[in-house]
Amino acid sequence: MSEQKVRVRFAPSPTGPLHIGGVRTALYNYLFARKHNGDFILRIEDTDKNRYIEGAESYILESLKWSGIYWDEGPEKGGLYAPYRQSERKDIYKKHVSYLLDKGHAYYAFDTPEEIENMRKKIERENKGNAQYDSITRKFMCNSLTLSEEETRKRLESGQEYVVRTLVPENEELKLTDIIRGKLRVNTSTLDDKILMKADGLPTYHLANVVDDYLMKISHVIRGEEWLPSVPLHVLLYRFFGWENQMPEFAHLPLLFKPDGKGKLSKRDGERLGFPVFPLMWKDPKTGELSNGYKESGYFPEAFINTLALLGWNPGTEQELFTMQEMIREFSLEKVNKAGARFSPEKAKWFNHQYLMRKSSEEIARELLKIVNEKGHDTTLGKLTQIVTLVKDRVNFIHELWEQISFFFEPPESFDEKIVKKKWKEKTSEVLNKLIQIIADIEPFSPENIDKALNEFMRKNDVSAGVVMIGLRICLVGEAKGPDVKEIMAILGHSEVKKRIKFALNNIKIKN
Ligand code: GLU
């Protein structure tokens, strides 16, 4: 396998929106492919008509693109092994199922759902082993192994419904290797004779998945842990087809756990704890229900991907922030943990904050400008960039900035009573009155000059910063929050500062 070109695939089923666990699987495949100069293939596994959801496929494609995960072959793109949508490959699967039937590795089964249910109930009642269609029970069911050749042919010709099942060998020890989980052993008697082709003539996941992995020359199968129990059957199928030498290597990724308590992360945890579990917003086509997405919640794709990368992969150093290029360089399946990874919404926010801090203030301002305009205010990019520099370390998301900066655009109309009561002294009004003239003379109105002038004023008049600075802050912001007072003043400019001080002096009535 070592000289074979690395070719990996992400093979989602369009049965709903892509969960963040799915994005992580796609990401690890992508990183692995890029690291080894291999190919990353996107294959849509849409053979289950009953679970097909309108819009899910395009949602998956959009989500991957937003996340910065691009495929070399797949829908929209094509490739040497097209088509990449399983519903367009039906004939290929039919041919392969016929091959297995001819070679005696598969058989026709005519049992009705009720007959199968009865078999299950009987076994459960009698407590006699596994209640499944397997190497023991198949001997008592209605299939081409128990019926005569003649009878089977007659049923097929008469158009009776059937499925094709795997003839799993009895009592054989299978040895499997998984890159993440190591060596595993499974006795074939514990396996059931999985259906390979359904009554509607479409293949099941197992058959289509194995056939396509082989035909698309997949070298490594990297997927979620929930598929680990399928490996024995897949290994058997490789053997039945005579493809054992081209069998891919398997790597099953650890589960994502909910932030609190035990168990797998689910959509409900997101709703309960208020964080998205989907990359993009999803509207359920049946119920119309909307589920929030990372994109719409204000996450940067880089932060989202960085968060996911570290859920299960341990780079072995203290480094937490990785660009895609760095992840590609450092990634290895050997450093993926066996144990499940607990998802932390707080950590995701932390990552977003880190990426926000790494963006230039101008880039942030450009986004923020839209919000400012929506609020009905006009400003220049230059001025907003200055403002952003002052406050960006206080937030995790761009949309949280408005709350921090609104006072620059909307002068306070009222004043935080608690803080006024505590900090606005008799002297404050008198001092601020005097200050208005001083402020008018500061030229240019820069933070440095303001600082100098204020210090001089305080010294000369023997008043403390406690009175002057807090008084000014109350006038300019309306409450005890915001960045440095001199920076606020410089941005607001002479006349606005004067106006706000006067307004405050006229409106603050001290009751103490
Ligand atoms: N279609 C399967 C899924 O929905 C793919 C599993 C695999 O990668 O083999 O996850």
Short mmCIF file of N, CA, C and O and ligand atoms in Angstrom, two decimals, residues 9-15 25 43 45 86 205 209 213 221-224 226-227 234, ligand 1:
data_model
loop_
_atom_site.label_atom_id
_atom_site.label_comp_id
_atom_site.label_asym_id
_atom_site.label_seq_id
_atom_site.Cartn_x
_atom_site.Cartn_y
_atom_site.Cartn_z
N ARG A 9 -11.42 9.88 0.73
CA ARG A 9 -12.74 10.40 0.33
C ARG A 9 -13.54 10.77 1.54
O ARG A 9 -13.39 10.22 2.62
N PHE A 10 -14.39 11.77 1.34
CA PHE A 10 -15.42 12.08 2.33
C PHE A 10 -16.70 11.68 1.63
O PHE A 10 -16.94 12.08 0.49
N ALA A 11 -17.50 10.85 2.32
CA ALA A 11 -18.63 10.23 1.63
C ALA A 11 -19.95 10.45 2.35
O ALA A 11 -20.59 9.51 2.82
N PRO A 12 -20.38 11.69 2.45
CA PRO A 12 -21.61 11.95 3.21
C PRO A 12 -22.87 11.47 2.49
O PRO A 12 -22.89 11.37 1.26
N SER A 13 -23.89 11.18 3.28
CA SER A 13 -25.20 10.86 2.73
C SER A 13 -26.07 12.10 2.88
O SER A 13 -26.09 12.72 3.94
N PRO A 14 -26.78 12.47 1.83
CA PRO A 14 -27.59 13.70 1.91
C PRO A 14 -28.90 13.45 2.67
O PRO A 14 -29.99 13.60 2.14
N THR A 15 -28.75 13.09 3.94
CA THR A 15 -29.92 12.76 4.76
C THR A 15 -30.25 13.89 5.73
O THR A 15 -31.06 13.72 6.63
N THR A 25 -14.60 15.13 10.08
CA THR A 25 -14.17 13.98 9.27
C THR A 25 -13.65 14.46 7.92
O THR A 25 -12.59 14.02 7.46
N ARG A 43 -17.67 12.16 -2.34
CA ARG A 43 -18.61 11.22 -2.96
C ARG A 43 -19.95 11.31 -2.23
O ARG A 43 -20.00 11.22 -1.00
N GLU A 45 -23.24 9.73 -1.11
CA GLU A 45 -23.80 8.39 -0.96
C GLU A 45 -25.31 8.50 -0.77
O GLU A 45 -25.82 8.56 0.34
N GLN A 86 -23.70 8.38 -5.98
CA GLN A 86 -23.96 6.94 -6.11
C GLN A 86 -25.26 6.64 -6.85
O GLN A 86 -25.37 5.61 -7.50
N TYR A 205 -25.65 0.82 1.63
CA TYR A 205 -24.41 1.57 1.91
C TYR A 205 -23.18 0.66 1.76
O TYR A 205 -22.21 1.02 1.10
N ASN A 209 -20.45 1.44 -0.98
CA ASN A 209 -19.28 2.06 -0.37
C ASN A 209 -18.00 1.30 -0.69
O ASN A 209 -16.99 1.88 -1.10
N ASP A 213 -15.06 2.57 -3.14
CA ASP A 213 -13.71 2.78 -2.59
C ASP A 213 -12.68 2.05 -3.45
O ASP A 213 -11.59 2.56 -3.72
N VAL A 221 -9.37 4.85 4.33
CA VAL A 221 -10.75 5.19 4.69
C VAL A 221 -10.70 5.84 6.07
O VAL A 221 -10.39 5.19 7.06
N ILE A 222 -10.98 7.14 6.10
CA ILE A 222 -10.95 7.88 7.37
C ILE A 222 -12.38 8.33 7.63
O ILE A 222 -12.94 9.11 6.86
N ARG A 223 -12.99 7.82 8.70
CA ARG A 223 -14.40 8.14 8.94
C ARG A 223 -14.71 8.00 10.43
O ARG A 223 -13.87 7.57 11.22
N GLY A 224 -15.92 8.35 10.77
CA GLY A 224 -16.33 8.35 12.18
C GLY A 224 -16.38 6.94 12.79
O GLY A 224 -16.57 5.94 12.09
N GLU A 226 -18.56 5.47 14.37
CA GLU A 226 -19.80 4.70 14.25
C GLU A 226 -19.73 3.68 13.11
O GLU A 226 -20.56 2.77 13.04
N TRP A 227 -18.73 3.81 12.24
CA TRP A 227 -18.62 2.86 11.13
C TRP A 227 -17.68 1.71 11.43
O TRP A 227 -17.51 0.82 10.61
N HIS A 234 -16.90 -5.22 5.47
CA HIS A 234 -16.19 -4.63 4.33
C HIS A 234 -14.95 -5.44 3.97
O HIS A 234 -14.66 -5.67 2.80
N1 GLU B 1 -22.26 7.50 3.72
C1 GLU B 1 -21.61 7.24 4.97
C2 GLU B 1 -21.97 8.40 5.90
O1 GLU B 1 -22.98 8.95 5.72
C3 GLU B 1 -20.12 7.13 4.76
C4 GLU B 1 -19.37 6.35 5.77
C5 GLU B 1 -18.00 6.07 5.26
O2 GLU B 1 -17.21 7.02 5.18
O3 GLU B 1 -17.73 4.94 4.89
O4 GLU B 1 -21.30 8.78 6.79
#
